PDB file of C-alpha atoms in Angstrom:
ATOM      1  CA  MET A  25      54.556 -93.984-114.514  1.00  0.00           C
ATOM      2  CA  SER A  26      54.750 -97.592-114.515  1.00  0.00           C
ATOM      3  CA  GLU A  27      57.871 -97.990-113.364  1.00  0.00           C
ATOM      4  CA  LEU A  28      56.968 -96.374-109.793  1.00  0.00           C
ATOM      5  CA  GLN A  29      53.856 -98.270-109.468  1.00  0.00           C
ATOM      6  CA  THR A  30      56.158-101.265-109.769  1.00  0.00           C
ATOM      7  CA  ILE A  31      58.592 -99.387-107.039  1.00  0.00           C
ATOM      8  CA  ILE A  32      55.856 -98.722-104.370  1.00  0.00           C
ATOM      9  CA  ASP A  33      53.544-102.124-104.616  1.00  0.00           C
ATOM     10  CA  ASN A  34      57.389-103.634-103.525  1.00  0.00           C
ATOM     11  CA  SER A  35      58.227-100.841-100.656  1.00  0.00           C
ATOM     12  CA  ARG A  36      57.754-101.664 -97.427  1.00  0.00           C
ATOM     13  CA  SER A  37      59.135 -98.194 -96.573  1.00  0.00           C
ATOM     14  CA  ILE A  38      58.790 -95.099 -98.127  1.00  0.00           C
ATOM     15  CA  VAL A  39      59.667 -91.752 -96.809  1.00  0.00           C
ATOM     16  CA  PHE A  40      58.358 -88.753 -98.732  1.00  0.00           C
ATOM     17  CA  PHE A  41      60.915 -85.857 -99.463  1.00  0.00           C
ATOM     18  CA  GLY A  42      58.710 -82.549-100.148  1.00  0.00           C
ATOM     19  CA  GLY A  43      59.206 -78.975-100.815  1.00  0.00           C
ATOM     20  CA  ALA A  44      57.444 -75.749-102.367  1.00  0.00           C
ATOM     21  CA  GLY A  45      56.197 -77.883-104.749  1.00  0.00           C
ATOM     22  CA  VAL A  46      53.699 -80.054-102.736  1.00  0.00           C
ATOM     23  CA  SER A  47      51.160 -77.519-102.190  1.00  0.00           C
ATOM     24  CA  THR A  48      51.410 -74.615-105.234  1.00  0.00           C
ATOM     25  CA  GLU A  49      49.001 -76.772-106.419  1.00  0.00           C
ATOM     26  CA  SER A  50      46.493 -75.514-103.409  1.00  0.00           C
ATOM     27  CA  GLY A  51      46.999 -72.056-103.980  1.00  0.00           C
ATOM     28  CA  ILE A  52      50.302 -71.647-101.632  1.00  0.00           C
ATOM     29  CA  PRO A  53      52.730 -69.561-103.824  1.00  0.00           C
ATOM     30  CA  ASP A  54      56.452 -70.856-104.021  1.00  0.00           C
ATOM     31  CA  PHE A  55      59.400 -68.634-103.582  1.00  0.00           C
ATOM     32  CA  ARG A  56      62.209 -69.456-106.643  1.00  0.00           C
ATOM     33  CA  SER A  57      59.413 -69.905-109.321  1.00  0.00           C
ATOM     34  CA  VAL A  58      58.755 -67.425-112.156  1.00  0.00           C
ATOM     35  CA  ASP A  59      55.138 -66.238-110.593  1.00  0.00           C
ATOM     36  CA  GLY A  60      57.112 -67.445-106.756  1.00  0.00           C
ATOM     37  CA  LEU A  61      57.006 -64.859-103.897  1.00  0.00           C
ATOM     38  CA  TYR A  62      61.111 -63.231-104.228  1.00  0.00           C
ATOM     39  CA  ASN A  63      60.610 -62.445-108.111  1.00  0.00           C
ATOM     40  CA  GLN A  64      57.635 -60.401-106.652  1.00  0.00           C
ATOM     41  CA  LYS A  65      58.797 -56.950-106.523  1.00  0.00           C
ATOM     42  CA  TYR A  66      58.696 -55.820-102.852  1.00  0.00           C
ATOM     43  CA  ASP A  67      60.613 -52.366-101.290  1.00  0.00           C
ATOM     44  CA  VAL A  68      62.677 -55.215 -99.592  1.00  0.00           C
ATOM     45  CA  PRO A  69      63.308 -58.998-100.993  1.00  0.00           C
ATOM     46  CA  PRO A  70      60.957 -61.396 -99.361  1.00  0.00           C
ATOM     47  CA  GLU A  71      64.191 -63.416 -98.570  1.00  0.00           C
ATOM     48  CA  THR A  72      65.540 -60.353 -96.277  1.00  0.00           C
ATOM     49  CA  ILE A  73      62.339 -59.945 -94.703  1.00  0.00           C
ATOM     50  CA  LEU A  74      61.519 -63.510 -93.520  1.00  0.00           C
ATOM     51  CA  SER A  75      65.107 -64.134 -91.410  1.00  0.00           C
ATOM     52  CA  HIS A  76      65.785 -63.785 -87.933  1.00  0.00           C
ATOM     53  CA  GLU A  77      66.886 -59.783 -88.408  1.00  0.00           C
ATOM     54  CA  TYR A  78      65.134 -58.487 -89.699  1.00  0.00           C
ATOM     55  CA  PHE A  79      62.316 -60.203 -87.400  1.00  0.00           C
ATOM     56  CA  PHE A  80      64.290 -58.435 -84.333  1.00  0.00           C
ATOM     57  CA  SER A  81      65.176 -54.935 -86.373  1.00  0.00           C
ATOM     58  CA  TYR A  82      61.138 -54.362 -88.027  1.00  0.00           C
ATOM     59  CA  THR A  83      58.800 -56.575 -85.932  1.00  0.00           C
ATOM     60  CA  GLU A  84      55.619 -54.149 -87.401  1.00  0.00           C
ATOM     61  CA  GLU A  85      57.035 -54.608 -91.188  1.00  0.00           C
ATOM     62  CA  PHE A  86      57.877 -58.338 -91.258  1.00  0.00           C
ATOM     63  CA  TYR A  87      54.283 -58.623 -89.255  1.00  0.00           C
ATOM     64  CA  ARG A  88      52.710 -56.980 -92.280  1.00  0.00           C
ATOM     65  CA  PHE A  89      54.157 -59.194 -94.966  1.00  0.00           C
ATOM     66  CA  TYR A  90      54.138 -62.413 -92.600  1.00  0.00           C
ATOM     67  CA  ARG A  91      50.391 -61.920 -92.385  1.00  0.00           C
ATOM     68  CA  ASP A  92      49.765 -60.738 -96.720  1.00  0.00           C
ATOM     69  CA  LYS A  93      51.518 -63.519 -97.805  1.00  0.00           C
ATOM     70  CA  MET A  94      52.486 -66.559 -95.383  1.00  0.00           C
ATOM     71  CA  LEU A  95      48.647 -66.828 -93.840  1.00  0.00           C
ATOM     72  CA  CYS A  96      47.331 -69.133 -96.211  1.00  0.00           C
ATOM     73  CA  LEU A  97      44.518 -70.607 -93.437  1.00  0.00           C
ATOM     74  CA  TYR A  98      41.972 -71.047 -95.544  1.00  0.00           C
ATOM     75  CA  LYS A  99      44.190 -73.506 -98.272  1.00  0.00           C
ATOM     76  CA  LYS A 100      42.831 -77.719 -98.795  1.00  0.00           C
ATOM     77  CA  PRO A 101      45.159 -80.124 -98.733  1.00  0.00           C
ATOM     78  CA  ASN A 102      45.238 -81.012-102.811  1.00  0.00           C
ATOM     79  CA  THR A 103      45.802 -84.576-104.182  1.00  0.00           C
ATOM     80  CA  ALA A 104      49.154 -85.239-103.463  1.00  0.00           C
ATOM     81  CA  HIS A 105      48.473 -84.637 -99.791  1.00  0.00           C
ATOM     82  CA  LEU A 106      45.923 -86.896 -99.830  1.00  0.00           C
ATOM     83  CA  LYS A 107      47.978 -89.538-101.084  1.00  0.00           C
ATOM     84  CA  LEU A 108      50.571 -89.672 -99.060  1.00  0.00           C
ATOM     85  CA  ALA A 109      47.800 -89.269 -96.145  1.00  0.00           C
ATOM     86  CA  GLU A 110      45.730 -92.995 -97.834  1.00  0.00           C
ATOM     87  CA  LEU A 111      49.875 -94.475 -98.536  1.00  0.00           C
ATOM     88  CA  GLU A 112      50.629 -94.238 -94.016  1.00  0.00           C
ATOM     89  CA  ALA A 113      47.243 -95.882 -93.753  1.00  0.00           C
ATOM     90  CA  ALA A 114      48.664 -98.702 -95.525  1.00  0.00           C
ATOM     91  CA  GLY A 115      51.431 -98.770 -94.015  1.00  0.00           C
ATOM     92  CA  LYS A 116      52.938 -98.587 -97.498  1.00  0.00           C
ATOM     93  CA  LEU A 117      54.684 -94.896 -96.016  1.00  0.00           C
ATOM     94  CA  THR A 118      56.984 -94.009 -92.845  1.00  0.00           C
ATOM     95  CA  ALA A 119      57.374 -90.348 -92.194  1.00  0.00           C
ATOM     96  CA  VAL A 120      56.865 -87.248 -94.247  1.00  0.00           C
ATOM     97  CA  VAL A 121      59.556 -85.280 -94.088  1.00  0.00           C
ATOM     98  CA  THR A 122      59.401 -81.787 -95.699  1.00  0.00           C
ATOM     99  CA  GLN A 123      60.660 -78.164 -95.484  1.00  0.00           C
ATOM    100  CA  ASN A 124      56.767 -76.282 -96.468  1.00  0.00           C
ATOM    101  CA  ILE A 125      54.844 -74.384 -93.442  1.00  0.00           C
ATOM    102  CA  ASP A 126      51.429 -74.771 -94.117  1.00  0.00           C
ATOM    103  CA  GLY A 127      50.653 -78.362 -92.110  1.00  0.00           C
ATOM    104  CA  LEU A 128      48.831 -79.509 -95.071  1.00  0.00           C
ATOM    105  CA  HIS A 129      50.292 -83.170 -94.362  1.00  0.00           C
ATOM    106  CA  GLN A 130      48.252 -82.809 -90.868  1.00  0.00           C
ATOM    107  CA  ALA A 131      45.271 -81.591 -92.532  1.00  0.00           C
ATOM    108  CA  ALA A 132      45.486 -84.888 -94.637  1.00  0.00           C
ATOM    109  CA  GLY A 133      45.618 -87.016 -92.303  1.00  0.00           C
ATOM    110  CA  SER A 134      49.574 -87.316 -91.996  1.00  0.00           C
ATOM    111  CA  LYS A 135      51.170 -88.517 -88.502  1.00  0.00           C
ATOM    112  CA  THR A 136      53.849 -88.616 -88.697  1.00  0.00           C
ATOM    113  CA  VAL A 137      55.613 -85.278 -90.160  1.00  0.00           C
ATOM    114  CA  TYR A 138      58.432 -83.988 -89.984  1.00  0.00           C
ATOM    115  CA  GLU A 139      58.489 -80.128 -90.901  1.00  0.00           C
ATOM    116  CA  LEU A 140      61.927 -78.669 -90.256  1.00  0.00           C
ATOM    117  CA  HIS A 141      60.739 -75.202 -91.711  1.00  0.00           C
ATOM    118  CA  GLY A 142      57.963 -75.046 -88.333  1.00  0.00           C
ATOM    119  CA  SER A 143      55.030 -74.648 -88.088  1.00  0.00           C
ATOM    120  CA  VAL A 144      52.503 -71.462 -89.296  1.00  0.00           C
ATOM    121  CA  HIS A 145      50.434 -73.526 -86.538  1.00  0.00           C
ATOM    122  CA  ARG A 146      52.241 -72.834 -83.767  1.00  0.00           C
ATOM    123  CA  ASN A 147      53.076 -69.927 -82.059  1.00  0.00           C
ATOM    124  CA  TYR A 148      55.187 -68.791 -78.606  1.00  0.00           C
ATOM    125  CA  CYS A 149      55.604 -66.199 -76.496  1.00  0.00           C
ATOM    126  CA  ARG A 150      58.351 -64.762 -76.100  1.00  0.00           C
ATOM    127  CA  GLU A 151      58.291 -64.350 -72.731  1.00  0.00           C
ATOM    128  CA  CYS A 152      55.943 -66.707 -70.815  1.00  0.00           C
ATOM    129  CA  HIS A 153      55.881 -69.283 -73.560  1.00  0.00           C
ATOM    130  CA  LYS A 154      52.493 -69.437 -73.836  1.00  0.00           C
ATOM    131  CA  SER A 155      50.715 -71.297 -77.191  1.00  0.00           C
ATOM    132  CA  PHE A 156      48.959 -68.783 -79.711  1.00  0.00           C
ATOM    133  CA  ASP A 157      46.754 -70.298 -83.071  1.00  0.00           C
ATOM    134  CA  ALA A 158      47.558 -69.312 -86.459  1.00  0.00           C
ATOM    135  CA  GLN A 159      44.625 -67.808 -86.308  1.00  0.00           C
ATOM    136  CA  PHE A 160      45.565 -65.647 -83.681  1.00  0.00           C
ATOM    137  CA  MET A 161      48.414 -64.066 -85.478  1.00  0.00           C
ATOM    138  CA  LEU A 162      45.699 -63.255 -88.730  1.00  0.00           C
ATOM    139  CA  ASP A 163      43.494 -61.843 -86.512  1.00  0.00           C
ATOM    140  CA  SER A 164      45.954 -59.822 -84.066  1.00  0.00           C
ATOM    141  CA  VAL A 165      46.825 -56.266 -85.311  1.00  0.00           C
ATOM    142  CA  GLY A 166      50.900 -54.151 -85.464  1.00  0.00           C
ATOM    143  CA  VAL A 167      52.295 -56.521 -83.492  1.00  0.00           C
ATOM    144  CA  PRO A 168      51.227 -59.886 -81.641  1.00  0.00           C
ATOM    145  CA  ARG A 169      52.067 -58.966 -77.588  1.00  0.00           C
ATOM    146  CA  CYS A 170      51.182 -61.894 -75.051  1.00  0.00           C
ATOM    147  CA  ASP A 171      48.909 -61.245 -72.288  1.00  0.00           C
ATOM    148  CA  CYS A 172      51.907 -60.959 -70.257  1.00  0.00           C
ATOM    149  CA  GLY A 173      53.252 -57.901 -73.214  1.00  0.00           C
ATOM    150  CA  GLY A 174      55.949 -61.027 -74.526  1.00  0.00           C
ATOM    151  CA  LEU A 175      56.760 -60.476 -77.811  1.00  0.00           C
ATOM    152  CA  ILE A 176      55.293 -63.575 -79.857  1.00  0.00           C
ATOM    153  CA  LYS A 177      56.834 -65.180 -82.370  1.00  0.00           C
ATOM    154  CA  PRO A 178      55.435 -68.178 -85.277  1.00  0.00           C
ATOM    155  CA  ASP A 179      57.908 -71.403 -85.191  1.00  0.00           C
ATOM    156  CA  VAL A 180      59.226 -71.303 -88.077  1.00  0.00           C
ATOM    157  CA  VAL A 181      62.243 -71.381 -89.113  1.00  0.00           C
ATOM    158  CA  LEU A 182      63.716 -68.051 -90.180  1.00  0.00           C
ATOM    159  CA  TYR A 183      66.737 -67.046 -92.339  1.00  0.00           C
ATOM    160  CA  GLY A 184      69.720 -67.162 -90.432  1.00  0.00           C
ATOM    161  CA  GLU A 185      68.343 -69.710 -87.228  1.00  0.00           C
ATOM    162  CA  GLN A 186      69.210 -73.120 -87.000  1.00  0.00           C
ATOM    163  CA  LEU A 187      66.637 -76.531 -88.017  1.00  0.00           C
ATOM    164  CA  ASP A 188      65.182 -77.887 -85.071  1.00  0.00           C
ATOM    165  CA  ASP A 189      67.846 -81.406 -84.328  1.00  0.00           C
ATOM    166  CA  TYR A 190      65.059 -82.795 -82.750  1.00  0.00           C
ATOM    167  CA  THR A 191      63.338 -82.391 -86.279  1.00  0.00           C
ATOM    168  CA  VAL A 192      66.286 -82.939 -87.867  1.00  0.00           C
ATOM    169  CA  THR A 193      67.370 -85.846 -86.068  1.00  0.00           C
ATOM    170  CA  LYS A 194      64.347 -87.707 -86.226  1.00  0.00           C
ATOM    171  CA  ALA A 195      63.770 -86.103 -90.345  1.00  0.00           C
ATOM    172  CA  LEU A 196      67.362 -88.279 -90.793  1.00  0.00           C
ATOM    173  CA  GLU A 197      66.342 -91.061 -88.866  1.00  0.00           C
ATOM    174  CA  ALA A 198      63.220 -91.807 -91.432  1.00  0.00           C
ATOM    175  CA  ILE A 199      65.248 -91.265 -94.761  1.00  0.00           C
ATOM    176  CA  GLN A 200      68.355 -93.239 -93.633  1.00  0.00           C
ATOM    177  CA  SER A 201      66.000 -96.509 -92.673  1.00  0.00           C
ATOM    178  CA  CYS A 202      63.668 -96.058 -95.378  1.00  0.00           C
ATOM    179  CA  ASP A 203      63.393 -98.425 -98.631  1.00  0.00           C
ATOM    180  CA  THR A 204      61.996 -95.938-101.380  1.00  0.00           C
ATOM    181  CA  LEU A 205      63.018 -92.326-101.097  1.00  0.00           C
ATOM    182  CA  ILE A 206      59.937 -89.929-103.355  1.00  0.00           C
ATOM    183  CA  VAL A 207      61.494 -86.410-103.368  1.00  0.00           C
ATOM    184  CA  ALA A 208      58.766 -83.958-104.882  1.00  0.00           C
ATOM    185  CA  GLY A 209      58.121 -80.738-105.320  1.00  0.00           C
ATOM    186  CA  THR A 210      61.634 -79.315-104.696  1.00  0.00           C
ATOM    187  CA  SER A 211      64.762 -78.081-106.084  1.00  0.00           C
ATOM    188  CA  LEU A 212      67.289 -79.554-104.247  1.00  0.00           C
ATOM    189  CA  THR A 213      69.027 -76.422-104.936  1.00  0.00           C
ATOM    190  CA  VAL A 214      68.487 -75.080-100.759  1.00  0.00           C
ATOM    191  CA  TYR A 215      70.665 -76.229 -98.126  1.00  0.00           C
ATOM    192  CA  PRO A 216      71.197 -78.073 -95.325  1.00  0.00           C
ATOM    193  CA  ALA A 217      67.929 -79.099 -95.926  1.00  0.00           C
ATOM    194  CA  ALA A 218      68.299 -80.011-100.413  1.00  0.00           C
ATOM    195  CA  GLY A 219      71.274 -82.540 -97.990  1.00  0.00           C
ATOM    196  CA  PHE A 220      69.271 -84.767 -96.497  1.00  0.00           C
ATOM    197  CA  ILE A 221      69.029 -86.561 -99.712  1.00  0.00           C
ATOM    198  CA  ARG A 222      72.675 -87.629 -99.113  1.00  0.00           C
ATOM    199  CA  TYR A 223      71.670 -90.047 -96.635  1.00  0.00           C
ATOM    200  CA  PHE A 224      69.427 -92.184 -97.972  1.00  0.00           C
ATOM    201  CA  ARG A 225      71.124 -95.559 -98.140  1.00  0.00           C
ATOM    202  CA  GLY A 226      67.717 -97.157 -99.625  1.00  0.00           C
ATOM    203  CA  ASN A 227      67.221 -99.535-102.963  1.00  0.00           C
ATOM    204  CA  LYS A 228      65.015 -96.529-105.355  1.00  0.00           C
ATOM    205  CA  LEU A 229      65.232 -93.233-105.212  1.00  0.00           C
ATOM    206  CA  VAL A 230      62.704 -91.047-106.904  1.00  0.00           C
ATOM    207  CA  LEU A 231      62.161 -87.822-108.157  1.00  0.00           C
ATOM    208  CA  ILE A 232      59.140 -85.871-108.842  1.00  0.00           C
ATOM    209  CA  ASN A 233      59.367 -81.843-110.179  1.00  0.00           C
ATOM    210  CA  ARG A 234      58.373 -79.395-112.779  1.00  0.00           C
ATOM    211  CA  ASP A 235      61.887 -78.910-113.976  1.00  0.00           C
ATOM    212  CA  PRO A 236      65.048 -80.730-113.579  1.00  0.00           C
ATOM    213  CA  THR A 237      66.765 -81.045-110.258  1.00  0.00           C
ATOM    214  CA  PRO A 238      70.640 -81.870-109.412  1.00  0.00           C
ATOM    215  CA  TYR A 239      70.027 -85.300-108.526  1.00  0.00           C
ATOM    216  CA  ASP A 240      68.359 -86.373-111.296  1.00  0.00           C
ATOM    217  CA  GLY A 241      71.840 -88.101-112.648  1.00  0.00           C
ATOM    218  CA  SER A 242      71.305 -89.943-110.475  1.00  0.00           C
ATOM    219  CA  ALA A 243      67.583 -90.834-109.376  1.00  0.00           C
ATOM    220  CA  ASP A 244      65.762 -94.242-110.737  1.00  0.00           C
ATOM    221  CA  VAL A 245      62.816 -92.616-111.397  1.00  0.00           C
ATOM    222  CA  VAL A 246      62.597 -89.419-112.142  1.00  0.00           C
ATOM    223  CA  ILE A 247      58.820 -87.535-114.164  1.00  0.00           C
ATOM    224  CA  HIS A 248      58.597 -83.637-114.708  1.00  0.00           C
ATOM    225  CA  GLY A 249      55.391 -82.212-113.799  1.00  0.00           C
ATOM    226  CA  LYS A 250      52.653 -80.752-110.921  1.00  0.00           C
ATOM    227  CA  VAL A 251      53.796 -83.501-107.415  1.00  0.00           C
ATOM    228  CA  GLY A 252      49.917 -84.247-107.106  1.00  0.00           C
ATOM    229  CA  GLU A 253      48.402 -85.322-110.382  1.00  0.00           C
ATOM    230  CA  ILE A 254      51.286 -87.289-110.487  1.00  0.00           C
ATOM    231  CA  LEU A 255      50.870 -88.905-106.990  1.00  0.00           C
ATOM    232  CA  LYS A 256      46.298 -89.071-107.523  1.00  0.00           C
ATOM    233  CA  GLU A 257      47.681 -91.993-110.416  1.00  0.00           C
ATOM    234  CA  ILE A 258      49.087 -94.468-108.169  1.00  0.00           C
ATOM    235  CA  THR A 259      46.815 -97.272-106.915  1.00  0.00           C
ATOM    236  CA  VAL A 260      47.287 -98.261-103.054  1.00  0.00           C
TER     237      VAL A 260
END
């Protein structure tokens, strides 16, 4: 922890790259842990349900799972989200790059957030492109449709879909230009996002995760534990 504090004190531009482990302390389930969504029993595997093909082939079944498991609208930012917003306000943190779709970084006050996998808070009609918020989606019944009759789709990246080019470009620019990269709450095994770490050209790489990652040997500091519990000890 003292090494991490020293790195943060000496950094001029920090980028935080986070995965599902950042939000689990807010009560949002992850996917690949022992009690994650992928290890729960469903008639159809969650990884199949959350795919482009399944969305268009079995839309009502997709939305049944999506409302039940993905729309965690009443969860609050935890100490990790709040500390990152504090670091940004202090001029230390230049960007958050996240694999999460819950919007908790923005709810905590972070301004520069690149959401690689989209957000449940943005939804649009595939016909007229009208926007709908997450509460509308949660309150909808069956397959949500626009006033024009068009199908409403969440602005989240499903399996089989490409990441947004603009978001990827801005995220990589941030990672390439920072002097410290903090990677937290991610196994670094899911591509293409896991490959982003290779673009880092700065001075200090910090890894915070409950379990070991393939990049532990390359980092300057590795801390195994809960992200919020670790970051709350940092002074800004």
